[in-house]
Short mmCIF file of C-alpha atoms in Angstrom, two decimals:
data_model
loop_
_atom_site.label_atom_id
_atom_site.label_comp_id
_atom_site.label_asym_id
_atom_site.label_seq_id
_atom_site.Cartn_x
_atom_site.Cartn_y
_atom_site.Cartn_z
CA MET A 1 0.00 0.00 0.00
CA TYR A 2 2.88 2.35 0.74
CA ASP A 3 4.26 2.06 -2.81
CA LEU A 4 0.88 2.83 -4.31
CA LEU A 5 0.45 5.86 -2.06
CA VAL A 6 3.86 7.15 -3.14
CA VAL A 7 2.95 6.73 -6.80
CA LEU A 8 -0.31 8.61 -6.32
CA GLN A 9 1.49 11.36 -4.43
CA VAL A 10 4.09 11.71 -7.18
CA VAL A 11 1.45 11.74 -9.91
CA GLU A 12 -0.48 14.42 -8.06
CA GLU A 13 2.54 16.64 -7.53
CA SER A 14 4.12 16.08 -10.95
CA ILE A 15 1.16 17.21 -13.04
CA VAL A 16 2.51 20.31 -14.71
CA PHE A 17 0.18 22.49 -16.62
CA SER A 18 1.33 23.80 -19.92
CA SER A 19 3.69 26.67 -19.38
CA GLY A 20 2.14 30.05 -19.73
CA GLU A 21 -1.38 28.63 -19.99
CA ASP A 22 -4.03 29.86 -17.61
CA ILE A 23 -6.30 26.93 -18.42
CA PRO A 24 -4.88 23.44 -17.79
CA HIS A 25 -5.10 20.71 -20.36
CA PRO A 26 -8.22 18.53 -19.78
CA MET A 27 -6.14 15.36 -19.51
CA ASP A 28 -3.91 17.02 -16.91
CA SER A 29 -6.96 17.86 -14.82
CA LEU A 30 -8.32 14.34 -15.19
CA PHE A 31 -5.08 12.70 -14.03
CA TYR A 32 -4.65 15.20 -11.19
CA ASN A 33 -8.19 14.78 -9.84
CA SER A 34 -8.11 10.99 -10.15
CA ALA A 35 -4.83 10.71 -8.26
CA HIS A 36 -6.04 13.16 -5.63
CA ILE A 37 -9.33 11.33 -5.01
CA CYS A 38 -7.77 7.85 -4.93
CA LYS A 39 -5.12 8.93 -2.48
CA HIS A 40 -7.69 10.45 -0.14
CA MET A 41 -9.82 7.32 -0.25
CA MET A 42 -6.83 5.14 0.67
CA LEU A 43 -5.76 7.41 3.50
CA GLU A 44 -9.35 7.41 4.85
CA GLY A 45 -9.38 11.08 5.65
CA GLU A 46 -5.85 11.31 7.07
CA GLN A 47 -3.74 14.37 6.38
CA ILE A 48 -1.76 14.24 3.11
CA LYS A 49 1.92 13.56 3.70
CA ALA A 50 4.83 14.26 1.44
CA PRO A 51 6.54 11.19 -0.11
CA SER A 52 9.73 11.94 1.83
CA THR A 53 7.98 11.62 5.21
CA MET A 54 5.35 9.00 4.41
CA LYS A 55 7.61 5.98 4.80
CA GLN A 56 8.97 7.28 8.10
CA ASP A 57 5.46 7.85 9.48
CA VAL A 58 4.33 4.36 8.46
CA ALA A 59 7.34 2.84 10.21
CA GLN A 60 6.62 4.85 13.35
CA ASP A 61 2.99 3.73 13.32
CA ASN A 62 4.04 0.07 13.15
CA THR A 63 6.58 0.54 15.94
CA ASN A 64 4.18 2.29 18.32
CA SER A 65 1.06 0.32 17.51
CA TYR A 66 1.32 -2.15 20.43
CA PRO A 67 1.39 0.34 23.32
CA LYS A 68 -1.60 2.17 21.82
CA LYS A 69 -3.66 -1.02 21.76
CA SER A 70 -5.73 -1.99 24.76
CA ILE A 71 -7.35 -5.21 25.88
CA PRO A 72 -11.16 -5.04 25.62
CA PRO A 73 -12.99 -5.16 28.97
CA TYR A 74 -14.82 -8.39 28.13
CA MET A 75 -11.48 -10.15 27.64
CA LYS A 76 -10.27 -8.88 31.01
CA ALA A 77 -13.50 -10.18 32.58
CA ILE A 78 -13.07 -13.65 31.05
CA SER A 79 -9.45 -13.89 32.17
CA GLY A 80 -10.38 -12.86 35.71
CA SER A 81 -13.22 -15.36 36.02
CA LEU A 82 -11.01 -18.27 34.91
CA GLY A 83 -8.35 -17.21 37.39
CA GLY A 84 -10.98 -17.02 40.13
CA ILE A 85 -12.06 -20.63 39.62
CA MET A 86 -8.50 -21.85 39.98
CA GLU A 87 -7.86 -19.71 43.05
CA ALA A 88 -11.00 -20.88 44.87
CA SER A 89 -10.23 -24.55 44.31
CA CYS A 90 -6.70 -24.24 45.68
CA LEU A 91 -7.15 -21.91 48.64
CA GLN A 92 -10.56 -22.58 50.16
CA PRO A 93 -9.15 -24.35 53.29
CA ILE A 94 -7.11 -21.28 54.21
CA ASP A 95 -10.21 -19.10 53.92
CA VAL A 96 -12.16 -21.43 56.22
CA ILE A 97 -9.37 -21.30 58.82
CA LYS A 98 -9.18 -17.51 58.56
CA THR A 99 -12.92 -17.17 59.16
CA ARG A 100 -12.88 -19.52 62.16
CA LEU A 101 -9.98 -17.62 63.74
CA GLN A 102 -11.73 -14.28 63.28
CA LEU A 103 -14.90 -15.64 64.90
CA ASP A 104 -13.02 -17.30 67.78
CA ARG A 105 -13.64 -15.11 70.84
CA SER A 106 -12.86 -17.71 73.51
CA GLY A 107 -9.43 -18.74 72.24
CA ASN A 108 -10.29 -22.32 71.26
CA TYR A 109 -7.82 -22.26 68.38
CA LYS A 110 -4.13 -21.81 69.19
CA GLY A 111 -3.07 -20.91 65.67
CA ILE A 112 -3.44 -21.73 62.00
CA LEU A 113 -2.20 -25.32 62.16
CA HIS A 114 -4.13 -26.06 65.35
CA CYS A 115 -7.30 -24.61 63.84
CA GLY A 116 -6.95 -26.67 60.65
CA ALA A 117 -6.17 -29.85 62.59
CA THR A 118 -9.10 -29.31 64.97
CA ILE A 119 -11.55 -28.79 62.11
CA SER A 120 -10.29 -31.94 60.35
CA GLN A 121 -10.50 -34.07 63.51
CA THR A 122 -13.88 -32.90 64.74
CA GLU A 123 -15.70 -32.25 61.45
CA GLY A 124 -13.75 -34.17 58.82
CA VAL A 125 -11.35 -33.03 56.10
CA ARG A 126 -14.21 -32.01 53.83
CA ALA A 127 -15.12 -29.32 56.35
CA LEU A 128 -12.06 -27.39 55.18
CA TRP A 129 -13.89 -26.89 51.89
CA LYS A 130 -17.12 -25.71 53.49
CA GLY A 131 -18.68 -22.94 51.46
CA LEU A 132 -16.64 -23.81 48.34
CA THR A 133 -19.60 -23.49 45.96
CA PRO A 134 -20.54 -19.93 46.91
CA PHE A 135 -16.85 -19.06 47.27
CA ALA A 136 -15.97 -20.29 43.76
CA MET A 137 -19.03 -18.63 42.24
CA HIS A 138 -18.27 -15.50 44.22
CA LEU A 139 -14.66 -15.37 43.00
CA THR A 140 -15.65 -16.06 39.40
CA LEU A 141 -18.19 -13.25 39.30
CA LYS A 142 -16.07 -10.94 41.47
CA TYR A 143 -12.98 -11.20 39.29
CA ALA A 144 -15.02 -10.83 36.12
CA LEU A 145 -16.61 -7.64 37.46
CA ARG A 146 -13.33 -6.40 38.95
CA MET A 147 -11.22 -6.87 35.83
CA GLY A 148 -13.92 -5.69 33.44
CA SER A 149 -14.93 -2.59 35.38
CA ASN A 150 -11.30 -1.68 36.02
CA ALA A 151 -10.63 -1.81 32.28
CA VAL A 152 -13.65 0.43 31.59
CA LEU A 153 -12.61 2.92 34.28
CA GLN A 154 -9.02 2.96 33.07
CA SER A 155 -10.24 3.82 29.57
CA ALA A 156 -12.24 6.70 31.03
CA PHE A 157 -9.23 8.02 32.96
CA LYS A 158 -6.80 7.83 30.03
CA ASP A 159 -5.58 11.04 28.46
CA PRO A 160 -7.68 11.49 25.28
CA GLU A 161 -4.70 12.82 23.31
CA THR A 162 -1.85 10.55 24.37
CA GLY A 163 -3.86 7.52 25.48
CA LYS A 164 -1.69 7.24 28.60
CA LEU A 165 -2.99 6.38 32.07
CA SER A 166 -1.61 8.37 35.00
CA GLY A 167 -0.76 6.90 38.38
CA HIS A 168 -3.73 8.48 40.14
CA GLY A 169 -5.99 7.36 37.28
CA ARG A 170 -4.87 3.76 37.77
CA PHE A 171 -5.36 4.09 41.55
CA LEU A 172 -8.89 5.53 41.20
CA SER A 173 -9.82 2.90 38.61
CA GLY A 174 -8.83 0.15 41.03
CA PHE A 175 -10.73 1.77 43.90
CA GLY A 176 -13.86 2.12 41.78
CA ALA A 177 -13.64 -1.51 40.68
CA GLY A 178 -13.28 -2.58 44.32
CA VAL A 179 -16.32 -0.57 45.39
CA LEU A 180 -18.46 -2.03 42.59
CA GLU A 181 -17.48 -5.62 43.36
CA ALA A 182 -18.04 -5.07 47.09
CA ILE A 183 -21.60 -3.83 46.62
CA ILE A 184 -22.77 -6.06 43.78
CA ILE A 185 -20.96 -9.35 44.36
CA VAL A 186 -18.78 -9.63 47.44
CA THR A 187 -21.09 -8.68 50.31
CA PRO A 188 -24.05 -11.04 49.67
CA PHE A 189 -21.81 -13.97 48.73
CA GLU A 190 -19.55 -13.52 51.75
CA VAL A 191 -22.54 -13.27 54.10
CA VAL A 192 -23.68 -16.70 52.89
CA LYS A 193 -20.15 -18.11 52.95
CA ILE A 194 -19.43 -16.91 56.49
CA ARG A 195 -22.75 -18.17 57.84
CA LEU A 196 -21.95 -21.61 56.40
CA GLN A 197 -18.36 -21.60 57.65
CA GLN A 198 -19.22 -20.67 61.23
CA GLN A 199 -21.46 -23.71 61.63
CA ARG A 200 -19.86 -26.50 63.63
CA GLY A 201 -20.77 -30.14 63.68
CA LEU A 202 -20.72 -33.32 61.61
CA SER A 203 -24.43 -34.03 61.31
CA PRO A 204 -26.23 -32.06 58.57
CA GLU A 205 -29.48 -32.42 60.51
CA LEU A 206 -28.05 -30.32 63.34
CA LEU A 207 -26.90 -27.51 61.06
CA LYS A 208 -29.16 -24.51 60.60
CA TYR A 209 -28.11 -23.88 57.02
CA LYS A 210 -28.17 -26.89 54.68
CA GLY A 211 -26.40 -25.22 51.77
CA PRO A 212 -25.77 -21.88 50.08
CA VAL A 213 -29.22 -21.54 48.50
CA HIS A 214 -30.98 -22.60 51.71
CA CYS A 215 -28.76 -20.22 53.68
CA ALA A 216 -29.64 -17.27 51.44
CA ARG A 217 -33.36 -18.08 51.70
CA MET A 218 -33.20 -18.32 55.49
CA ILE A 219 -31.39 -14.99 55.77
CA ILE A 220 -33.96 -13.26 53.55
CA ARG A 221 -36.84 -14.86 55.47
CA GLU A 222 -35.51 -13.97 58.92
CA GLU A 223 -33.67 -10.70 58.26
CA GLY A 224 -34.96 -9.42 54.94
CA PHE A 225 -32.93 -8.66 51.83
CA ARG A 226 -30.83 -6.23 53.86
CA GLY A 227 -29.47 -9.20 55.77
CA LEU A 228 -27.51 -10.25 52.68
CA TRP A 229 -25.75 -6.89 52.71
CA ALA A 230 -24.72 -6.93 56.38
CA GLY A 231 -21.25 -5.44 56.69
CA VAL A 232 -21.35 -3.66 53.33
CA ALA A 233 -19.58 -0.51 54.63
CA PRO A 234 -16.34 -2.20 55.80
CA THR A 235 -16.46 -4.44 52.73
CA VAL A 236 -16.52 -1.38 50.46
CA MET A 237 -13.59 0.16 52.33
CA ARG A 238 -11.64 -3.09 52.32
CA ASN A 239 -12.14 -3.94 48.66
CA GLY A 240 -11.72 -0.41 47.37
CA THR A 241 -8.40 -0.03 49.16
CA ASN A 242 -7.27 -3.52 48.23
CA GLN A 243 -7.92 -3.16 44.51
CA SER A 244 -6.49 0.32 44.17
CA ALA A 245 -3.26 -0.92 45.74
CA MET A 246 -3.28 -4.22 43.86
CA PHE A 247 -3.76 -2.88 40.31
CA THR A 248 -1.22 -0.11 40.88
CA ALA A 249 1.35 -2.49 42.35
CA LYS A 250 0.80 -5.23 39.73
CA ASN A 251 1.44 -2.82 36.87
CA ALA A 252 4.49 -1.39 38.65
CA PHE A 253 6.02 -4.83 39.27
CA ASP A 254 5.34 -5.94 35.68
CA VAL A 255 7.15 -2.90 34.34
CA LEU A 256 9.95 -2.91 36.93
CA LEU A 257 10.73 -6.63 36.93
CA TRP A 258 9.79 -7.79 33.43
CA LYS A 259 9.56 -4.61 31.28
CA LYS A 260 6.01 -5.63 30.42
CA HIS A 261 3.54 -2.99 29.21
CA GLU A 262 -0.09 -3.72 28.40
CA GLY A 263 -0.67 -4.26 24.70
CA ASP A 264 3.02 -4.66 23.80
CA GLY A 265 2.54 -8.26 22.66
CA LYS A 266 4.88 -9.64 25.33
CA VAL A 267 3.46 -12.57 27.29
CA LEU A 268 4.80 -13.19 30.77
CA GLN A 269 5.71 -16.68 31.85
CA PRO A 270 3.35 -18.06 34.53
CA TRP A 271 6.08 -17.86 37.17
CA GLN A 272 6.65 -14.20 36.31
CA SER A 273 2.94 -13.44 36.67
CA MET A 274 2.88 -15.30 39.98
CA ILE A 275 5.76 -13.24 41.39
CA SER A 276 4.15 -9.94 40.34
CA GLY A 277 0.74 -11.04 41.62
CA PHE A 278 2.13 -12.30 44.92
CA LEU A 279 4.01 -9.07 45.61
CA ALA A 280 1.02 -6.94 44.58
CA GLY A 281 -1.25 -8.87 46.95
CA THR A 282 0.76 -8.33 50.14
CA ALA A 283 0.04 -4.68 50.99
CA GLY A 284 -3.75 -4.85 50.99
CA PRO A 285 -4.28 -7.35 53.86
CA ILE A 286 -2.00 -5.39 56.19
CA CYS A 287 -3.72 -2.07 55.48
CA THR A 288 -7.28 -3.41 55.56
CA GLY A 289 -7.07 -5.89 58.46
CA PRO A 290 -9.53 -4.01 60.73
CA PHE A 291 -12.07 -3.66 57.90
CA ASP A 292 -11.89 -7.40 57.24
CA VAL A 293 -12.38 -8.35 60.90
CA VAL A 294 -15.31 -5.95 61.29
CA LYS A 295 -16.83 -7.17 58.04
CA THR A 296 -16.69 -10.77 59.24
CA ARG A 297 -18.23 -9.96 62.63
CA LEU A 298 -21.09 -7.95 61.07
CA MET A 299 -21.81 -10.65 58.50
CA ALA A 300 -21.71 -13.46 61.05
CA GLN A 301 -24.23 -11.99 63.49
CA SER A 302 -27.83 -12.95 62.88
CA ARG A 303 -30.73 -10.55 63.35
CA GLU A 304 -33.09 -13.40 64.10
CA GLY A 305 -33.58 -12.30 67.70
CA GLY A 306 -33.96 -8.66 66.75
CA GLU A 307 -30.98 -7.41 68.80
CA VAL A 308 -27.40 -7.47 67.50
CA LYS A 309 -24.12 -6.82 69.26
CA TYR A 310 -22.51 -4.62 66.62
CA LYS A 311 -24.57 -1.66 65.37
CA GLY A 312 -22.30 -0.75 62.49
CA MET A 313 -18.71 -0.45 61.30
CA ILE A 314 -17.51 2.26 63.72
CA HIS A 315 -19.36 0.72 66.67
CA ALA A 316 -17.86 -2.68 65.87
CA ILE A 317 -14.32 -1.28 65.74
CA ARG A 318 -14.78 0.45 69.11
CA THR A 319 -16.36 -2.62 70.72
CA ILE A 320 -13.68 -5.03 69.49
CA TYR A 321 -10.93 -2.66 70.61
CA ALA A 322 -12.51 -2.18 74.06
CA GLU A 323 -13.23 -5.87 74.71
CA GLU A 324 -10.36 -7.65 72.95
CA GLY A 325 -7.61 -5.09 72.43
CA LEU A 326 -5.96 -3.55 69.39
CA ARG A 327 -4.44 -6.80 68.13
CA ALA A 328 -7.91 -8.28 67.74
CA LEU A 329 -8.51 -5.90 64.82
CA TRP A 330 -5.83 -7.81 62.91
CA LYS A 331 -7.08 -11.29 63.83
CA GLY A 332 -6.70 -13.67 60.94
CA LEU A 333 -3.99 -11.53 59.32
CA LEU A 334 -1.55 -14.42 58.91
CA PRO A 335 -4.06 -16.69 57.13
CA ARG A 336 -5.07 -13.69 55.00
CA LEU A 337 -1.42 -13.27 54.03
CA MET A 338 -1.29 -17.00 53.37
CA ARG A 339 -4.37 -16.79 51.14
CA ILE A 340 -4.52 -13.42 49.35
CA PRO A 341 -0.97 -13.11 47.92
CA PRO A 342 -0.93 -16.77 46.76
CA GLY A 343 -4.47 -16.27 45.48
CA GLN A 344 -3.39 -13.25 43.46
CA ALA A 345 -0.41 -15.23 42.20
CA ILE A 346 -2.67 -18.04 40.97
CA MET A 347 -5.26 -15.70 39.50
CA TRP A 348 -2.74 -13.56 37.61
CA ALA A 349 -0.87 -16.62 36.32
CA VAL A 350 -4.10 -17.72 34.62
CA ALA A 351 -5.35 -14.25 33.66
CA ASP A 352 -2.06 -13.11 32.12
CA GLN A 353 -1.91 -16.23 29.96
CA VAL A 354 -5.44 -15.65 28.67
CA ILE A 355 -4.75 -11.96 28.01
CA GLY A 356 -1.37 -12.79 26.45
CA LEU A 357 -3.00 -15.26 24.09
CA TYR A 358 -5.42 -12.55 23.00
CA GLU A 359 -2.58 -10.07 22.49
CA ARG A 360 -0.61 -12.49 20.33
CA ARG A 361 -3.55 -13.57 18.20
CA TYR A 362 -5.43 -10.33 17.72
CA LEU A 363 -3.51 -7.22 18.72
CA GLN A 364 -0.36 -8.16 16.82
CA VAL A 365 -2.37 -9.25 13.77
CA SER A 366 -4.33 -5.99 13.75
CA ALA A 367 -1.09 -4.02 14.02
CA LEU A 368 0.45 -5.59 10.90
#
């Protein structure tokens, strides 16, 4: 196409009207207009470039085409959901242990290993996967919404002229994605999951909730639809802060460690994605520990009797601090650090491969 454009440009510029004639020869006009129209149609409205600069501009466009490309939000959503399934299957026991430790007010569990061993001995090994169905569904939908909404928000925050995303734009995009997932997906699913996980016993007949669907129905019947959104305020704060830090850190580690930029066609190895994801997932649990403890306490309490111990997020923080001390606000931190960074490592290992496959098959082809 470049050669043809050069020919048309030369034809257009080399039409010389007869010297001294005010009126051009009809054939000159015909050739000039034809070349002019054809060139404009091929350039699709782009500005006419001189032959000397056209080749250079085409080369620059091919060189810079990858960074200007972006992954569509639906592809980000698919990659996140697949990563969520893998994460849930691998790390559910750690989440069960974390929940039991956060709900343990009498000190029955001496630590992570003791808690896991006690659950296995008294309730069976399968009890470590209690709540797996809602947890896996929750992670699948959560990551799809998180990755997709973050991609949409990042597009909105990009500079319209340069197409670049600033640091604060990336941070706000992550926070917005965390808020959306907390309200729409995380809160109702975690209420059901926590109610199922806090039940103790081997006999299903003695358990109040027989399964996730039955649990959701019982909560709605006894507490109304609002019962499924118990603890939404600390969940919003926790997830918003987590995702803003995670997306910012993941991009920074990809660039710093692997020189990877989105849309550049480079696909990270799974172990590279796991390192970036693991490191990006460490800061959030430390910063949001109190929000996670309060969220769990608010979700676990039932309104069946009408009176509840914790009236809200601030009241819960004050009550826990007064009754159990400051360290209680970070209960379950170690199992969170054992679950979230490895979970992010697993999720990103899958998601980056899916996104990388899309980049290689579609973005590079479209750039040729």
